[in-house]
């Protein structure tokens, strides 16, 4: 049975968010959302009222939670994840909740980087329902972030009989792009997308964002920008897309474009960080920059007090580029590397190691790049800047394809 695209789109990659504040039940008011008179908000209000009257209605609760998860991404508003979790409150702490709850719980857990519990839930769902495409896709997403590429590819392959070709190819290309098969996977994904007319906007945006990232890693800036803009036309408030595109703009020395793009998108810490980095680079923005920097410091401090490690990558960037605290940045980047191994995680650890002039700290990333054939112009530049000063360094750099 083919998994509906609407379900799959709910578990596409999300920009990391801190664990959301979760009210005790779905009827608790935390903050008044904009009372837009659009169909979505009207429907949500109706569903919330129904759930308040019958909080144990499994179908109603999971349907509402699924809509909130989709909105968390499309509206770039982390509060919706808290509302999704609240809708599932009667079952949230159960060791073996009903399958629909377990799948949604895994999606929420992976979005806040609780990868171990998320994988436990996903494995349980798959054991109970091996043809669950959403579970396989979410599992592939988590495993890719963790750097378990073989298992991630295997999870993607299971999708071929469960969903569309575009979903399967995008999933596989996401892994292949960082395991030495970037050119082949980019061509295949581009061709598959061209042949997938009428794809859901969220799915098309996911594929376009990945294609834009691939072009960025090859240094094809014009192509990357065209793809980012096309993706934004589909999903203008997608948090992951906004993060990727603003990183691209920062690398292109275009801070004013970043400020414009993120002027109303600062609820998510990672986007506020990019906004602050852009303000720092602009003349006449000192007051706004200091305010953003202070807000970020407060948010990260609160996260550390909660024991929340979701934002270690962003904290490392904050420490290195906004606080100029190199030892703290290196420590955070190393802690982050122990948890997740995406290209931005490689980059911040190399940047911090370079700033600290600590080649030993860079060695795990250099070895990873060499072992997996990671292709990325920014990483190549950093490896060259670290500078081979002995045989081991030269060997690692040559294996990584940067010398």
Coordinates of C-alpha atoms in Angstrom, one line a residue:
X1 CA 0.0 0.0 0.0
X2 CA 1.3 3.4 -0.9
X3 CA 1.8 5.8 1.9
X4 CA 0.0 9.1 1.4
X5 CA 2.4 12.0 0.5
X6 CA 0.7 14.2 3.1
X7 CA 1.9 11.9 5.8
X8 CA 5.4 11.6 4.3
X9 CA 5.8 15.4 4.1
X10 CA 5.2 15.7 7.8
X11 CA 8.4 13.9 8.6
X12 CA 10.8 15.6 6.1
X13 CA 13.9 17.2 7.6
X14 CA 13.3 19.9 10.2
X15 CA 15.7 22.6 11.4
X16 CA 16.7 21.7 14.9
X17 CA 14.5 23.1 17.6
X18 CA 14.7 23.0 21.3
X19 CA 12.3 20.7 23.1
X20 CA 9.0 22.6 23.1
X21 CA 7.2 23.6 26.2
X22 CA 4.3 21.1 26.4
X23 CA 1.1 22.0 28.2
X24 CA -0.6 19.4 30.4
X25 CA -3.4 18.9 27.9
X26 CA -4.4 19.9 24.4
X27 CA -6.9 22.5 25.8
X28 CA -4.3 24.6 27.7
X29 CA -3.7 28.1 26.2
X30 CA 0.0 29.0 26.2
X31 CA 0.0 31.9 23.8
X32 CA -2.7 33.2 21.5
X33 CA -1.9 32.3 17.9
X34 CA -2.9 34.8 15.2
X35 CA -6.6 34.4 14.8
X36 CA -6.5 34.4 11.1
X37 CA -9.8 33.6 9.5
X38 CA -8.3 31.1 7.1
X39 CA -9.6 27.6 6.7
X40 CA -6.6 26.1 8.5
X41 CA -7.0 28.1 11.7
X42 CA -10.8 27.7 11.7
X43 CA -10.4 23.9 11.3
X44 CA -7.7 23.8 14.1
X45 CA -9.9 25.7 16.5
X46 CA -12.7 23.3 15.8
X47 CA -10.5 20.2 16.3
X48 CA -9.1 21.7 19.6
X49 CA -12.5 22.2 20.9
X50 CA -13.5 18.6 20.1
X51 CA -10.4 17.2 21.6
X52 CA -10.9 19.2 24.8
X53 CA -14.3 17.5 25.1
X54 CA -13.0 14.0 24.3
X55 CA -9.2 14.0 25.0
X56 CA -9.0 10.2 24.7
X57 CA -10.2 10.2 21.1
X58 CA -7.2 8.6 19.4
X59 CA -8.2 9.4 15.8
X60 CA -9.0 13.0 16.6
X61 CA -5.8 13.4 18.7
X62 CA -3.5 11.9 16.1
X63 CA -5.1 13.9 13.2
X64 CA -4.7 17.1 15.1
X65 CA -1.1 16.3 16.1
X66 CA -0.2 15.5 12.4
X67 CA -1.6 18.8 11.3
X68 CA 0.4 20.6 14.0
X69 CA 3.6 18.9 13.0
X70 CA 3.1 20.0 9.4
X71 CA 2.4 23.5 10.5
X72 CA 5.5 23.6 12.7
X73 CA 7.5 23.3 9.5
X74 CA 5.4 25.3 7.0
X75 CA 4.9 28.2 9.4
X76 CA 8.4 28.2 10.9
X77 CA 6.8 28.2 14.4
X78 CA 8.1 25.8 17.0
X79 CA 5.1 26.2 19.2
X80 CA 3.1 23.9 17.0
X81 CA 5.4 21.0 18.0
X82 CA 4.4 21.6 21.6
X83 CA 0.7 21.6 20.6
X84 CA 1.2 18.4 18.8
X85 CA 2.8 16.7 21.8
X86 CA 0.0 18.1 24.0
X87 CA -2.6 16.6 21.7
X88 CA -1.0 13.2 22.3
X89 CA -0.7 13.7 26.1
X90 CA -2.8 10.8 27.2
X91 CA -0.4 8.3 25.5
X92 CA 2.8 10.3 25.4
X93 CA 4.6 8.6 28.3
X94 CA 3.3 5.1 27.5
X95 CA 6.0 2.5 26.8
X96 CA 4.0 1.1 24.0
X97 CA 1.4 3.6 22.8
X98 CA -0.9 2.9 19.8
X99 CA 1.0 2.8 16.6
X100 CA -0.2 6.1 15.2
X101 CA 0.9 7.8 18.4
X102 CA 4.2 6.1 18.4
X103 CA 4.9 7.2 14.9
X104 CA 4.0 10.8 15.6
X105 CA 6.0 10.7 18.8
X106 CA 9.1 9.5 16.9
X107 CA 8.7 12.4 14.4
X108 CA 8.6 14.9 17.3
X109 CA 11.5 13.3 19.1
X110 CA 13.7 13.3 16.0
X111 CA 12.9 17.0 15.4
X112 CA 14.4 17.7 18.8
X113 CA 17.4 15.4 18.3
X114 CA 16.2 12.7 20.7
X115 CA 17.5 10.2 18.2
X116 CA 17.7 7.1 20.4
X117 CA 14.1 7.2 21.6
X118 CA 13.0 8.1 18.1
X119 CA 14.6 5.1 16.6
X120 CA 13.2 2.8 19.3
X121 CA 9.7 4.0 18.4
X122 CA 10.4 3.7 14.7
X123 CA 11.7 0.1 15.1
X124 CA 8.6 -0.8 17.1
X125 CA 6.3 0.7 14.4
X126 CA 8.1 -1.1 11.6
X127 CA 8.0 -4.4 13.5
X128 CA 4.3 -4.0 13.8
X129 CA 3.7 -2.6 10.4
X130 CA 6.6 -3.3 8.0
X131 CA 4.9 -1.5 5.1
X132 CA 4.8 1.9 6.9
X133 CA 6.5 4.3 4.5
X134 CA 6.5 7.2 6.9
X135 CA 8.4 5.1 9.5
X136 CA 11.0 4.0 7.0
X137 CA 11.5 7.6 5.8
X138 CA 11.8 9.0 9.3
X139 CA 14.2 6.2 10.2
X140 CA 16.4 7.0 7.1
X141 CA 16.4 10.7 8.1
X142 CA 17.6 10.0 11.6
X143 CA 20.2 7.5 10.5
X144 CA 21.6 9.9 7.9
X145 CA 22.0 12.6 10.6
X146 CA 23.8 10.1 12.8
X147 CA 26.1 9.1 9.9
X148 CA 24.9 5.5 9.7
X149 CA 24.8 5.6 5.9
X150 CA 24.5 1.9 5.2
X151 CA 21.3 1.5 7.4
X152 CA 20.0 4.8 6.1
X153 CA 20.3 3.6 2.5
X154 CA 18.6 0.3 3.3
X155 CA 15.7 2.2 4.9
X156 CA 15.4 4.4 1.8
X157 CA 15.4 1.3 -0.4
X158 CA 12.4 0.0 1.4
X159 CA 10.4 3.0 0.3
X160 CA 10.4 1.9 -3.4
X161 CA 7.4 -0.3 -3.0
X162 CA 5.7 2.0 -0.5
X163 CA 5.6 5.5 -2.0
X164 CA 6.5 7.5 -5.1
X165 CA 9.7 7.3 -7.0
X166 CA 10.5 10.9 -6.1
X167 CA 10.4 10.1 -2.4
X168 CA 12.6 7.1 -2.8
X169 CA 15.2 8.8 -5.0
X170 CA 15.3 11.9 -2.8
X171 CA 15.9 9.8 0.3
X172 CA 18.7 7.8 -1.4
X173 CA 20.2 10.9 -2.9
X174 CA 20.4 12.5 0.5
X175 CA 22.7 9.7 1.7
X176 CA 24.6 9.3 -1.6
X177 CA 25.4 13.1 -1.7
X178 CA 27.7 12.7 1.3
X179 CA 29.1 9.3 0.5
X180 CA 31.2 9.9 -2.7
X181 CA 28.3 9.7 -5.1
X182 CA 27.3 13.3 -5.3
X183 CA 27.4 13.8 -9.0
X184 CA 25.4 10.7 -9.9
X185 CA 22.8 11.2 -7.2
X186 CA 22.3 14.9 -8.2
X187 CA 21.7 14.0 -11.9
X188 CA 19.3 11.2 -10.9
X189 CA 17.4 13.4 -8.5
X190 CA 17.2 16.3 -10.9
X191 CA 15.8 14.0 -13.7
X192 CA 13.3 12.3 -11.3
X193 CA 12.0 15.7 -10.2
X194 CA 11.5 16.8 -13.8
X195 CA 9.5 13.6 -14.4
X196 CA 7.4 14.1 -11.2
X197 CA 4.9 16.8 -12.3
X198 CA 2.3 17.5 -9.8
X199 CA 4.3 16.4 -6.8
X200 CA 3.2 17.8 -3.4
X201 CA 4.7 21.2 -2.7
X202 CA 6.4 20.0 0.5
X203 CA 8.0 17.1 -1.3
X204 CA 9.1 19.1 -4.3
X205 CA 10.6 21.7 -2.0
X206 CA 12.5 18.9 -0.2
X207 CA 14.0 17.7 -3.4
X208 CA 14.8 21.2 -4.6
X209 CA 16.5 22.1 -1.3
X210 CA 18.6 19.0 -1.5
X211 CA 19.5 19.8 -5.1
X212 CA 20.4 23.3 -4.1
X213 CA 22.7 22.0 -1.3
X214 CA 24.3 19.6 -3.8
X215 CA 25.0 22.5 -6.2
X216 CA 26.4 24.6 -3.3
X217 CA 28.8 21.9 -2.3
X218 CA 30.1 21.8 -5.9
X219 CA 30.5 25.6 -5.9
X220 CA 27.8 26.1 -8.5
X221 CA 26.4 29.2 -6.8
X222 CA 24.1 30.4 -9.7
X223 CA 22.4 27.0 -10.0
X224 CA 22.2 26.7 -6.2
X225 CA 20.5 30.0 -5.9
X226 CA 18.0 29.2 -8.7
X227 CA 17.0 26.0 -6.9
X228 CA 16.7 27.7 -3.5
X229 CA 14.4 30.4 -4.9
X230 CA 12.3 27.8 -6.6
X231 CA 12.0 25.9 -3.4
X232 CA 11.1 29.0 -1.5
X233 CA 8.3 29.7 -4.0
X234 CA 6.8 26.4 -2.9
X235 CA 7.4 26.6 0.8
X236 CA 8.4 30.2 1.8
X237 CA 8.4 29.6 5.6
X238 CA 10.0 26.2 5.6
X239 CA 12.5 26.3 8.5
X240 CA 15.1 23.9 7.1
X241 CA 15.0 25.6 3.7
X242 CA 15.4 29.1 5.3
X243 CA 18.4 27.9 7.3
X244 CA 20.1 26.3 4.3
X245 CA 19.5 29.3 2.0
X246 CA 20.6 31.9 4.6
X247 CA 23.8 30.0 5.2
X248 CA 24.3 30.1 1.4
X249 CA 23.7 33.9 1.4
X250 CA 26.1 34.4 4.4
X251 CA 28.8 32.5 2.5
X252 CA 28.1 34.7 -0.5
X253 CA 28.6 37.9 1.6
X254 CA 25.0 38.9 1.3
X255 CA 24.0 39.8 4.9
X256 CA 21.3 42.3 3.8
X257 CA 19.4 39.6 2.0
X258 CA 19.6 37.4 5.1
X259 CA 18.1 40.2 7.3
X260 CA 15.3 40.7 4.8
X261 CA 14.5 37.1 4.6
X262 CA 14.5 36.4 8.3
X263 CA 12.9 39.6 9.6
X264 CA 9.8 37.8 10.8
X265 CA 11.4 34.3 11.3
X266 CA 13.2 34.5 14.6
X267 CA 11.3 32.2 16.9
X268 CA 13.6 29.4 16.0
X269 CA 17.0 29.8 17.6
X270 CA 18.9 28.6 14.6
X271 CA 17.3 31.3 12.4
X272 CA 17.9 34.0 15.0
X273 CA 21.6 33.0 14.9
X274 CA 21.7 33.5 11.2
X275 CA 19.9 36.8 11.6
X276 CA 22.5 37.9 14.2
X277 CA 25.4 36.8 12.0
X278 CA 24.0 39.0 9.2
X279 CA 23.5 42.0 11.5
X280 CA 27.1 41.7 12.6
X281 CA 28.3 42.1 9.1
X282 CA 26.2 45.2 8.3
X283 CA 27.2 48.8 9.1
X284 CA 24.8 50.7 11.3
X285 CA 23.2 47.7 12.8
X286 CA 25.1 47.6 16.1
X287 CA 22.0 48.1 18.3
X288 CA 20.0 45.4 16.6
X289 CA 23.0 43.1 16.6
X290 CA 23.7 43.4 20.3
X291 CA 20.0 42.8 21.0
X292 CA 20.0 39.7 18.9
X293 CA 23.2 38.5 20.5
X294 CA 21.8 39.0 24.0
X295 CA 18.6 37.2 23.1
X296 CA 20.6 34.2 21.7
X297 CA 22.8 34.1 24.8
X298 CA 19.7 34.0 27.0
X299 CA 18.1 31.2 24.9
X300 CA 21.3 29.1 24.9
X301 CA 21.8 29.6 28.6
X302 CA 18.3 28.5 29.3
X303 CA 18.8 25.5 27.0
X304 CA 21.9 24.4 28.9
X305 CA 20.2 24.8 32.2
X306 CA 17.5 22.4 30.9
X307 CA 20.1 20.0 29.8
X308 CA 19.0 20.6 26.2
X309 CA 21.7 19.7 23.7
X310 CA 19.7 20.2 20.5
X311 CA 21.5 23.4 19.6
X312 CA 25.2 22.5 20.1
X313 CA 26.0 23.1 16.4
X314 CA 24.4 26.6 16.6
X315 CA 25.9 27.2 20.0
X316 CA 29.3 26.5 18.6
X317 CA 28.8 28.9 15.8
X318 CA 27.5 31.5 18.3
X319 CA 30.6 31.0 20.5
X320 CA 33.0 31.1 17.6
X321 CA 31.7 33.9 15.5
X322 CA 29.7 36.1 17.8
X323 CA 31.4 35.7 21.2
X324 CA 34.9 34.9 19.8
X325 CA 35.2 32.2 22.6
X326 CA 37.3 29.7 20.7
X327 CA 37.7 27.1 23.5
X328 CA 34.0 27.0 24.1
X329 CA 33.3 26.8 20.4
X330 CA 35.6 23.9 20.0
X331 CA 34.2 22.0 22.9
X332 CA 30.6 22.5 21.7
X333 CA 31.5 21.4 18.2
X334 CA 33.2 18.3 19.5
X335 CA 30.2 17.4 21.7
X336 CA 27.9 18.0 18.7
X337 CA 30.0 15.8 16.5
X338 CA 29.5 12.9 18.9
X339 CA 25.7 13.2 18.2
X340 CA 25.3 14.1 14.6
X341 CA 27.5 14.0 11.5
X342 CA 26.0 16.2 8.7
X343 CA 28.1 18.5 6.5
X344 CA 27.4 21.6 8.7
X345 CA 28.6 19.6 11.7
X346 CA 31.8 18.8 9.9
X347 CA 32.3 22.4 9.0
X348 CA 31.9 23.9 12.4
X349 CA 34.3 21.5 14.0
X350 CA 36.9 22.2 11.3
X351 CA 36.3 26.0 11.7
X352 CA 36.7 25.8 15.5
X353 CA 39.8 23.6 15.2
X354 CA 41.3 26.0 12.7
X355 CA 40.6 28.9 15.0
X356 CA 42.2 27.0 17.9
X357 CA 45.1 25.9 15.7
X358 CA 44.3 22.4 17.0
X359 CA 44.9 19.9 14.2
X360 CA 44.2 16.9 16.5
X361 CA 40.7 18.2 17.1
X362 CA 40.0 18.2 13.4
X363 CA 41.3 14.7 12.9
X364 CA 37.9 12.9 13.4
X365 CA 36.3 15.0 10.7
X366 CA 39.2 14.6 8.3
X367 CA 39.1 10.8 8.8
X368 CA 35.3 10.9 8.2
X369 CA 35.6 12.9 5.0
X370 CA 38.3 10.5 3.8
X371 CA 36.4 7.4 4.7
X372 CA 33.1 8.5 3.2
X373 CA 34.2 10.5 0.2
X374 CA 32.4 13.7 1.3
X375 CA 32.5 16.3 -1.4
X376 CA 32.1 20.0 -0.4
X377 CA 34.0 23.0 -1.5
X378 CA 33.8 24.7 1.9
X379 CA 35.2 21.7 3.7
X380 CA 38.0 21.4 1.1
X381 CA 38.9 25.0 1.8
X382 CA 39.1 24.4 5.5
X383 CA 41.2 21.3 5.2
X384 CA 43.7 23.3 3.0
X385 CA 43.7 26.1 5.6
X386 CA 44.5 23.6 8.4
X387 CA 47.6 22.9 6.4
X388 CA 49.3 19.5 6.1
X389 CA 52.4 19.7 8.2
X390 CA 53.3 16.0 8.5
X391 CA 52.8 12.8 6.6
X392 CA 49.6 11.8 8.4
X393 CA 48.0 15.2 7.6
X394 CA 49.0 14.9 3.9
X395 CA 47.6 11.4 3.7
X396 CA 44.3 12.4 5.3
X397 CA 43.9 15.4 3.1
X398 CA 44.7 13.4 -0.1
X399 CA 42.2 10.7 0.8
X400 CA 39.6 13.5 1.3
X401 CA 40.3 14.7 -2.2
X402 CA 41.5 18.2 -1.1
X403 CA 45.1 18.0 -2.1

